[in-house]
């Protein structure tokens, strides 16, 4: 499994590449216990719901990528699109996703088909995530 590089400009490139479809960009880390707990929930959502795209962005350094890969395989997300932070200036990567984000995880950017972005710091069962998915994603 390969993690595509997620560097400066990647958030904009992802939103353009998925324009016209609902997109979930989920940022996570192997050092974030809530992230690890919710990965199976994301796998379930990805398997059950149709009509949207989901991208996972691992915020760990290269040394932790094998651990990240093992977690992804364990929960059944190997076929999803995966990116890994590939820039040491992580604050710039945070800012591009949300100017108020300071790196707290888990973090999810919900991108509507028209390009509007709602961001959520917290778990997948956050009411904002649930409502957004219900409005934009088919079962």
mmCIF file of C-alpha atoms in Angstrom:
data_model
loop_
_atom_site.group_PDB
_atom_site.id
_atom_site.type_symbol
_atom_site.label_atom_id
_atom_site.label_comp_id
_atom_site.label_asym_id
_atom_site.label_seq_id
_atom_site.Cartn_x
_atom_site.Cartn_y
_atom_site.Cartn_z
ATOM 1 C CA UNK A 1 0.000 0.000 0.000
ATOM 2 C CA UNK A 2 1.269 3.448 -0.867
ATOM 3 C CA UNK A 3 0.533 6.715 0.833
ATOM 4 C CA UNK A 4 0.377 9.462 -1.770
ATOM 5 C CA UNK A 5 2.282 12.553 -0.664
ATOM 6 C CA UNK A 6 0.175 15.237 1.003
ATOM 7 C CA UNK A 7 2.106 18.470 0.747
ATOM 8 C CA UNK A 8 1.414 22.137 0.189
ATOM 9 C CA UNK A 9 -1.535 22.663 -2.106
ATOM 10 C CA UNK A 10 -2.832 19.099 -1.659
ATOM 11 C CA UNK A 11 -6.109 20.115 -0.034
ATOM 12 C CA UNK A 12 -6.987 22.357 -2.970
ATOM 13 C CA UNK A 13 -5.962 19.667 -5.440
ATOM 14 C CA UNK A 14 -8.168 17.101 -3.701
ATOM 15 C CA UNK A 15 -11.205 19.370 -3.676
ATOM 16 C CA UNK A 16 -10.735 20.147 -7.388
ATOM 17 C CA UNK A 17 -10.233 16.481 -8.285
ATOM 18 C CA UNK A 18 -13.480 15.536 -6.522
ATOM 19 C CA UNK A 19 -15.512 18.603 -7.560
ATOM 20 C CA UNK A 20 -19.195 17.914 -8.061
ATOM 21 C CA UNK A 21 -19.298 15.025 -5.561
ATOM 22 C CA UNK A 22 -19.498 15.032 -1.783
ATOM 23 C CA UNK A 23 -15.997 14.542 -0.373
ATOM 24 C CA UNK A 24 -14.821 13.617 3.105
ATOM 25 C CA UNK A 25 -11.156 14.315 3.896
ATOM 26 C CA UNK A 26 -10.310 12.669 7.200
ATOM 27 C CA UNK A 27 -7.034 13.445 9.005
ATOM 28 C CA UNK A 28 -5.778 10.936 11.568
ATOM 29 C CA UNK A 29 -2.687 9.591 13.342
ATOM 30 C CA UNK A 30 -1.545 6.344 14.948
ATOM 31 C CA UNK A 31 -0.664 8.365 18.060
ATOM 32 C CA UNK A 32 -4.263 9.580 18.432
ATOM 33 C CA UNK A 33 -6.327 7.052 20.440
ATOM 34 C CA UNK A 34 -9.721 8.438 19.315
ATOM 35 C CA UNK A 35 -8.543 8.223 15.692
ATOM 36 C CA UNK A 36 -7.768 4.534 16.064
ATOM 37 C CA UNK A 37 -11.081 3.822 17.779
ATOM 38 C CA UNK A 38 -13.061 5.434 14.983
ATOM 39 C CA UNK A 39 -11.248 3.978 11.951
ATOM 40 C CA UNK A 40 -13.602 0.954 11.923
ATOM 41 C CA UNK A 41 -16.560 3.366 11.926
ATOM 42 C CA UNK A 42 -15.174 5.108 8.851
ATOM 43 C CA UNK A 43 -14.697 1.714 7.202
ATOM 44 C CA UNK A 44 -18.334 0.886 7.892
ATOM 45 C CA UNK A 45 -19.530 4.218 6.482
ATOM 46 C CA UNK A 46 -17.380 3.787 3.377
ATOM 47 C CA UNK A 47 -18.795 0.292 2.826
ATOM 48 C CA UNK A 48 -22.447 1.140 3.485
ATOM 49 C CA UNK A 49 -22.921 4.560 1.945
ATOM 50 C CA UNK A 50 -22.623 5.360 -1.741
ATOM 51 C CA UNK A 51 -22.291 8.499 -3.818
ATOM 52 C CA UNK A 52 -19.426 10.184 -2.032
ATOM 53 C CA UNK A 53 -15.654 10.114 -2.018
ATOM 54 C CA UNK A 54 -13.508 9.672 1.058
ATOM 55 C CA UNK A 55 -9.804 10.358 1.449
ATOM 56 C CA UNK A 56 -7.738 9.523 4.518
ATOM 57 C CA UNK A 57 -4.743 11.677 5.383
ATOM 58 C CA UNK A 58 -2.255 10.276 7.865
ATOM 59 C CA UNK A 59 -0.470 13.047 9.748
ATOM 60 C CA UNK A 60 2.363 10.879 11.077
ATOM 61 C CA UNK A 61 5.939 11.025 9.907
ATOM 62 C CA UNK A 62 7.478 8.426 7.625
ATOM 63 C CA UNK A 63 8.715 6.376 10.611
ATOM 64 C CA UNK A 64 5.129 5.684 11.699
ATOM 65 C CA UNK A 65 3.763 4.864 8.228
ATOM 66 C CA UNK A 66 4.178 1.092 8.686
ATOM 67 C CA UNK A 67 2.040 1.313 11.845
ATOM 68 C CA UNK A 68 -0.523 3.403 9.968
ATOM 69 C CA UNK A 69 -0.610 0.881 7.142
ATOM 70 C CA UNK A 70 -1.140 -1.973 9.601
ATOM 71 C CA UNK A 71 -4.095 -0.130 11.174
ATOM 72 C CA UNK A 72 -5.643 0.561 7.787
ATOM 73 C CA UNK A 73 -5.347 -3.057 6.738
ATOM 74 C CA UNK A 74 -6.725 -4.272 10.076
ATOM 75 C CA UNK A 75 -9.949 -2.256 9.698
ATOM 76 C CA UNK A 76 -10.431 -3.029 6.011
ATOM 77 C CA UNK A 77 -9.633 0.349 4.491
ATOM 78 C CA UNK A 78 -6.817 -0.764 2.189
ATOM 79 C CA UNK A 79 -8.753 0.119 -0.957
ATOM 80 C CA UNK A 80 -9.490 3.693 0.123
ATOM 81 C CA UNK A 81 -7.402 6.649 -1.030
ATOM 82 C CA UNK A 82 -4.620 7.328 1.452
ATOM 83 C CA UNK A 83 -2.256 10.258 1.730
ATOM 84 C CA UNK A 84 0.515 10.957 4.198
ATOM 85 C CA UNK A 85 1.938 14.273 5.322
ATOM 86 C CA UNK A 86 4.960 14.937 3.149
ATOM 87 C CA UNK A 87 5.938 18.404 4.337
ATOM 88 C CA UNK A 88 7.704 19.361 7.546
ATOM 89 C CA UNK A 89 5.829 22.684 7.651
ATOM 90 C CA UNK A 90 2.680 21.004 8.979
ATOM 91 C CA UNK A 91 1.143 24.281 10.113
ATOM 92 C CA UNK A 92 0.797 25.258 6.451
ATOM 93 C CA UNK A 93 -0.977 21.964 5.739
ATOM 94 C CA UNK A 94 -3.365 22.587 8.633
ATOM 95 C CA UNK A 95 -4.047 26.147 7.473
ATOM 96 C CA UNK A 96 -4.886 25.063 3.929
ATOM 97 C CA UNK A 97 -7.614 22.738 5.230
ATOM 98 C CA UNK A 98 -8.950 25.253 7.760
ATOM 99 C CA UNK A 99 -7.320 28.507 8.840
ATOM 100 C CA UNK A 100 -8.466 27.882 12.438
ATOM 101 C CA UNK A 101 -7.122 24.312 12.645
ATOM 102 C CA UNK A 102 -4.068 23.872 14.863
ATOM 103 C CA UNK A 103 -3.533 20.146 14.343
ATOM 104 C CA UNK A 104 -6.044 18.626 16.776
ATOM 105 C CA UNK A 105 -7.119 15.134 15.740
ATOM 106 C CA UNK A 106 -9.261 13.555 14.547
ATOM 107 C CA UNK A 107 -10.125 16.279 12.045
ATOM 108 C CA UNK A 108 -12.529 15.971 9.146
ATOM 109 C CA UNK A 109 -13.204 18.304 6.248
ATOM 110 C CA UNK A 110 -16.608 17.816 4.647
ATOM 111 C CA UNK A 111 -16.622 19.220 1.121
ATOM 112 C CA UNK A 112 -20.004 19.680 -0.549
ATOM 113 C CA UNK A 113 -20.412 19.165 -4.311
ATOM 114 C CA UNK A 114 -20.454 22.957 -4.741
ATOM 115 C CA UNK A 115 -17.096 23.255 -2.956
ATOM 116 C CA UNK A 116 -18.399 24.514 0.385
ATOM 117 C CA UNK A 117 -16.333 23.189 3.280
ATOM 118 C CA UNK A 118 -17.397 22.382 6.833
ATOM 119 C CA UNK A 119 -14.699 21.189 9.218
ATOM 120 C CA UNK A 120 -15.110 19.166 12.388
ATOM 121 C CA UNK A 121 -12.590 18.456 15.093
ATOM 122 C CA UNK A 122 -13.752 15.306 16.791
ATOM 123 C CA UNK A 123 -15.121 11.852 16.230
ATOM 124 C CA UNK A 124 -17.140 10.504 13.321
ATOM 125 C CA UNK A 125 -20.313 10.462 15.418
ATOM 126 C CA UNK A 126 -20.180 14.240 15.846
ATOM 127 C CA UNK A 127 -23.670 15.590 15.000
ATOM 128 C CA UNK A 128 -22.250 17.807 12.236
ATOM 129 C CA UNK A 129 -20.691 14.826 10.451
ATOM 130 C CA UNK A 130 -23.805 12.683 10.862
ATOM 131 C CA UNK A 131 -26.095 15.453 9.544
ATOM 132 C CA UNK A 132 -23.789 16.263 6.627
ATOM 133 C CA UNK A 133 -23.609 12.624 5.543
ATOM 134 C CA UNK A 134 -27.383 12.167 5.874
ATOM 135 C CA UNK A 135 -28.048 15.173 3.625
ATOM 136 C CA UNK A 136 -25.502 14.389 0.920
ATOM 137 C CA UNK A 137 -24.784 10.665 0.833
ATOM 138 C CA UNK A 138 -27.023 7.829 -0.331
ATOM 139 C CA UNK A 139 -27.268 4.542 1.535
#
